[in-house]
PDB file of C-alpha atoms in Angstrom:
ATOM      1  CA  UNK A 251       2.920  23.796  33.411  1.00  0.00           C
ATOM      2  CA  UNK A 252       4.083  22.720  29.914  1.00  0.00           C
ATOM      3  CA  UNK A 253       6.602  20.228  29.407  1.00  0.00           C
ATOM      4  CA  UNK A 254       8.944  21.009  26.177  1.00  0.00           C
ATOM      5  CA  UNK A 255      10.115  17.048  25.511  1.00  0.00           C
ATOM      6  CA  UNK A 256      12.839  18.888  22.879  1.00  0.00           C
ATOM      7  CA  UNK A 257      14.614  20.437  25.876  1.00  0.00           C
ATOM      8  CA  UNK A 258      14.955  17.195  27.252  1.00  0.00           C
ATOM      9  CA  UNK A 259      16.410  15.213  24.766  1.00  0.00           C
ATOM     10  CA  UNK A 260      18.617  17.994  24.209  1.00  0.00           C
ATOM     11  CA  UNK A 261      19.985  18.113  27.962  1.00  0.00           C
ATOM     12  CA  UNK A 262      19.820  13.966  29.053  1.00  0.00           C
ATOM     13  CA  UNK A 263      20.295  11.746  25.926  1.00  0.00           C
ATOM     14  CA  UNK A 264      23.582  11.022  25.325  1.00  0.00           C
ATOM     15  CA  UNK A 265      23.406   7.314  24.395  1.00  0.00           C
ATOM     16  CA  UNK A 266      23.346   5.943  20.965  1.00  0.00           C
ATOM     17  CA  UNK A 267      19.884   6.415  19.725  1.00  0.00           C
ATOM     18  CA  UNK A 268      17.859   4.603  17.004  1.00  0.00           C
ATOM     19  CA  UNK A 269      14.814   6.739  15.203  1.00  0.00           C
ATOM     20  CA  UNK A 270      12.025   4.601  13.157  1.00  0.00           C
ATOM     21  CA  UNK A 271       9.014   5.626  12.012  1.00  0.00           C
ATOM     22  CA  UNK A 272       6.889   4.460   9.024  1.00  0.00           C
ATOM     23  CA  UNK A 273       5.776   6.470   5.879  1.00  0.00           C
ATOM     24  CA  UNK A 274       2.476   4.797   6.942  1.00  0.00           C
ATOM     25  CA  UNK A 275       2.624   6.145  10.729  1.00  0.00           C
ATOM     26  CA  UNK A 276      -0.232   8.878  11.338  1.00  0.00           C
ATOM     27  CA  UNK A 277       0.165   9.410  14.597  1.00  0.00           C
ATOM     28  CA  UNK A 278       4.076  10.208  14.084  1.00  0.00           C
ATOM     29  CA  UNK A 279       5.139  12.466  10.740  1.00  0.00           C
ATOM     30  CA  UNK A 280       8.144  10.534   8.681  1.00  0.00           C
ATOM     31  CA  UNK A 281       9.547  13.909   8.420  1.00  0.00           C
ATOM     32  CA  UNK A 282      10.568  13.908  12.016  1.00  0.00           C
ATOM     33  CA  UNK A 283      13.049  11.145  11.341  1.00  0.00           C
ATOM     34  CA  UNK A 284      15.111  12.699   9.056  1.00  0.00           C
ATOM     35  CA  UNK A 285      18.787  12.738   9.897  1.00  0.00           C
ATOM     36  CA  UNK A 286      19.314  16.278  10.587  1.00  0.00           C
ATOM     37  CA  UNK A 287      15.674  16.643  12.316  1.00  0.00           C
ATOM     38  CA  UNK A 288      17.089  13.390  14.972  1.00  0.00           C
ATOM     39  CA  UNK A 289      20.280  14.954  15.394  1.00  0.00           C
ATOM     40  CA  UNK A 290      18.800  18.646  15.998  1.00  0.00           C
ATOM     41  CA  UNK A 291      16.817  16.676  18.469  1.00  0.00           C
ATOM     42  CA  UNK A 292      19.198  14.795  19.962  1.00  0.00           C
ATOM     43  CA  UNK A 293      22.730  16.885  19.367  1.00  0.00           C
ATOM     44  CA  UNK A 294      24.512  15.043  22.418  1.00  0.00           C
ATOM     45  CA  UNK A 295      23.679  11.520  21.251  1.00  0.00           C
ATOM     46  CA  UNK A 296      26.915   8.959  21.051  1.00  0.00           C
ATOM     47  CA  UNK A 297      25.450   8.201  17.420  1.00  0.00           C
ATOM     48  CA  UNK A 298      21.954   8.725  15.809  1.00  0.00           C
ATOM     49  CA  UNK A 299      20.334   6.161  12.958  1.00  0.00           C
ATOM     50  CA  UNK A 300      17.693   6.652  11.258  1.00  0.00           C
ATOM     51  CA  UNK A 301      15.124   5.230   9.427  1.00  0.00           C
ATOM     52  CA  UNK A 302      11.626   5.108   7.468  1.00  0.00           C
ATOM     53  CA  UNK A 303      10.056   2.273   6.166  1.00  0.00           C
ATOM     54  CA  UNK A 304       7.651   2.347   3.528  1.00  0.00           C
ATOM     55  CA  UNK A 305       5.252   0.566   5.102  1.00  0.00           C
ATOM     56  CA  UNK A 306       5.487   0.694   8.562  1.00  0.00           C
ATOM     57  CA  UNK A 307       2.097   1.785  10.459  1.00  0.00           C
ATOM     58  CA  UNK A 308       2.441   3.517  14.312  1.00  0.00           C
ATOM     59  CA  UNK A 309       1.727  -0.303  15.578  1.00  0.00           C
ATOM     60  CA  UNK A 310       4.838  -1.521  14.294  1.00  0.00           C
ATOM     61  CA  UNK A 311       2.972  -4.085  11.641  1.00  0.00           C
ATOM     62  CA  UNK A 312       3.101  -3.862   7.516  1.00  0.00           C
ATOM     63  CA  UNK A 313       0.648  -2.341   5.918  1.00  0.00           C
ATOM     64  CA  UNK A 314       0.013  -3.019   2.162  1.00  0.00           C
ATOM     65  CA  UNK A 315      -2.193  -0.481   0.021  1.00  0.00           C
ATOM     66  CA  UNK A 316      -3.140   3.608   1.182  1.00  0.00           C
ATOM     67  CA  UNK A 317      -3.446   3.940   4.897  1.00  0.00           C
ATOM     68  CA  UNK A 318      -6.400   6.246   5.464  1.00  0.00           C
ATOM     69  CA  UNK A 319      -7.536   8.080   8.595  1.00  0.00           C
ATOM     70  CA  UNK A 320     -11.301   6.767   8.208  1.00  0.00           C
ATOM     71  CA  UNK A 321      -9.739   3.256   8.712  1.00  0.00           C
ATOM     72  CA  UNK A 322      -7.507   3.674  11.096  1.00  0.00           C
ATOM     73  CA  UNK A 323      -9.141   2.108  13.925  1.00  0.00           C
ATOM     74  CA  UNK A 324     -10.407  -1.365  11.995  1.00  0.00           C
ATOM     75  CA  UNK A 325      -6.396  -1.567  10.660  1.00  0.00           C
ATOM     76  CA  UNK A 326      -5.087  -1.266  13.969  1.00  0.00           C
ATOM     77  CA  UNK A 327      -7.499  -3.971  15.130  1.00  0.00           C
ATOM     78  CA  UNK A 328      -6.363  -6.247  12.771  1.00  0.00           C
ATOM     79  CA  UNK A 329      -2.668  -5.484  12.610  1.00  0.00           C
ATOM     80  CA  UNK A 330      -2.833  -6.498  16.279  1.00  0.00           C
ATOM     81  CA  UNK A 331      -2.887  -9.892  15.427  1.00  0.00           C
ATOM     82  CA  UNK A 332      -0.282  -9.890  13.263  1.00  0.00           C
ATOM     83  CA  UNK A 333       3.680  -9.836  13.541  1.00  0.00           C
ATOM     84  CA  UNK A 334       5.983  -7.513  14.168  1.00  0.00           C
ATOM     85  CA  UNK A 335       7.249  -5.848  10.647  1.00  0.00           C
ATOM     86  CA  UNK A 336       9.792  -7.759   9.254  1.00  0.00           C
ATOM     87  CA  UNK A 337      11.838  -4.613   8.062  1.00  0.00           C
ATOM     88  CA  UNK A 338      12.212  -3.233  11.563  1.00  0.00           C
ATOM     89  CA  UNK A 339      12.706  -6.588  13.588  1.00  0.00           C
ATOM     90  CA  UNK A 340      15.876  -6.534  10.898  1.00  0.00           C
ATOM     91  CA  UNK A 341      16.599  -2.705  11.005  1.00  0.00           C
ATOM     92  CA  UNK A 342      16.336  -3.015  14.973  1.00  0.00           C
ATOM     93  CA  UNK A 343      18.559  -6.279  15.239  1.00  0.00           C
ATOM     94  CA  UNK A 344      21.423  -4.868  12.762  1.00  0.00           C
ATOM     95  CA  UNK A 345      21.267  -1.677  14.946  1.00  0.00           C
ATOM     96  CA  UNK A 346      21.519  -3.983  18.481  1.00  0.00           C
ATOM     97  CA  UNK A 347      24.897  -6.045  17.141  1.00  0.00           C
ATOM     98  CA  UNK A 348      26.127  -2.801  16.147  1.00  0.00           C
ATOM     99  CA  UNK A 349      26.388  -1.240  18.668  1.00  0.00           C
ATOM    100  CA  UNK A 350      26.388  -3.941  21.241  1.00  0.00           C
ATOM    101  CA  UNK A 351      29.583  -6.023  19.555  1.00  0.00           C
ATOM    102  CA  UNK A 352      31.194  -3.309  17.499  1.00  0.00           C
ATOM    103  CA  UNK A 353      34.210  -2.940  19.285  1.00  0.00           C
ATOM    104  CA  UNK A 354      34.450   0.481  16.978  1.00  0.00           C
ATOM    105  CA  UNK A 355      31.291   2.091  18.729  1.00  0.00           C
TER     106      UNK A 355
END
């Protein structure tokens, strides 16, 4: 049995929906949140943002310099210690009193 997630988010998301991913993410293409990619994806969504930081890695930490598949593991180990990114705690808080206290959304 195969399960086709782009039906889904097609038929049930109709919320207001928020797409990151980082230029440094390997296990997620950049590409995929493009604004007309997110809402092809997600055509019933109450409103779709997106964005793509520069250096945002798959486990949501900075990463400064080339990301590169043979490191991928030690990075992750040590990004694990470290912070959230900065750019998407901001991106994800703007996003949050948007649409939380906007009395326009």
């Amino acid at each position: 049995i195969a399960y086709d997630v782009n039906d889904s988010l097609a038929k049930f998301i109709s919320c207001h929906c928020l797409a990151i991913t980082g230029q440094k993410d390997f296990q997620v293409r950049s590409e995929f949140c493009d604004p007309e990619k997110a809402a092809a994806l997600v055509p019933n969504a109450k409103s779709m943002e997106v964005h793509r930081p520069a250096n945002l890695t798959h486990a949501l930490r900075s990463m400064e310099g080339e990301a590169k598949m043979m490191n991928l593991k030690k990075d992750y180990a040590k990004m694990g210690k470290l912070p959230l990114d900065a750019e998407l705690m901001s991106i994800t808080d703007a996003w949050c009193d948007r649409i939380l206290f906007d009395s326009k959304q």
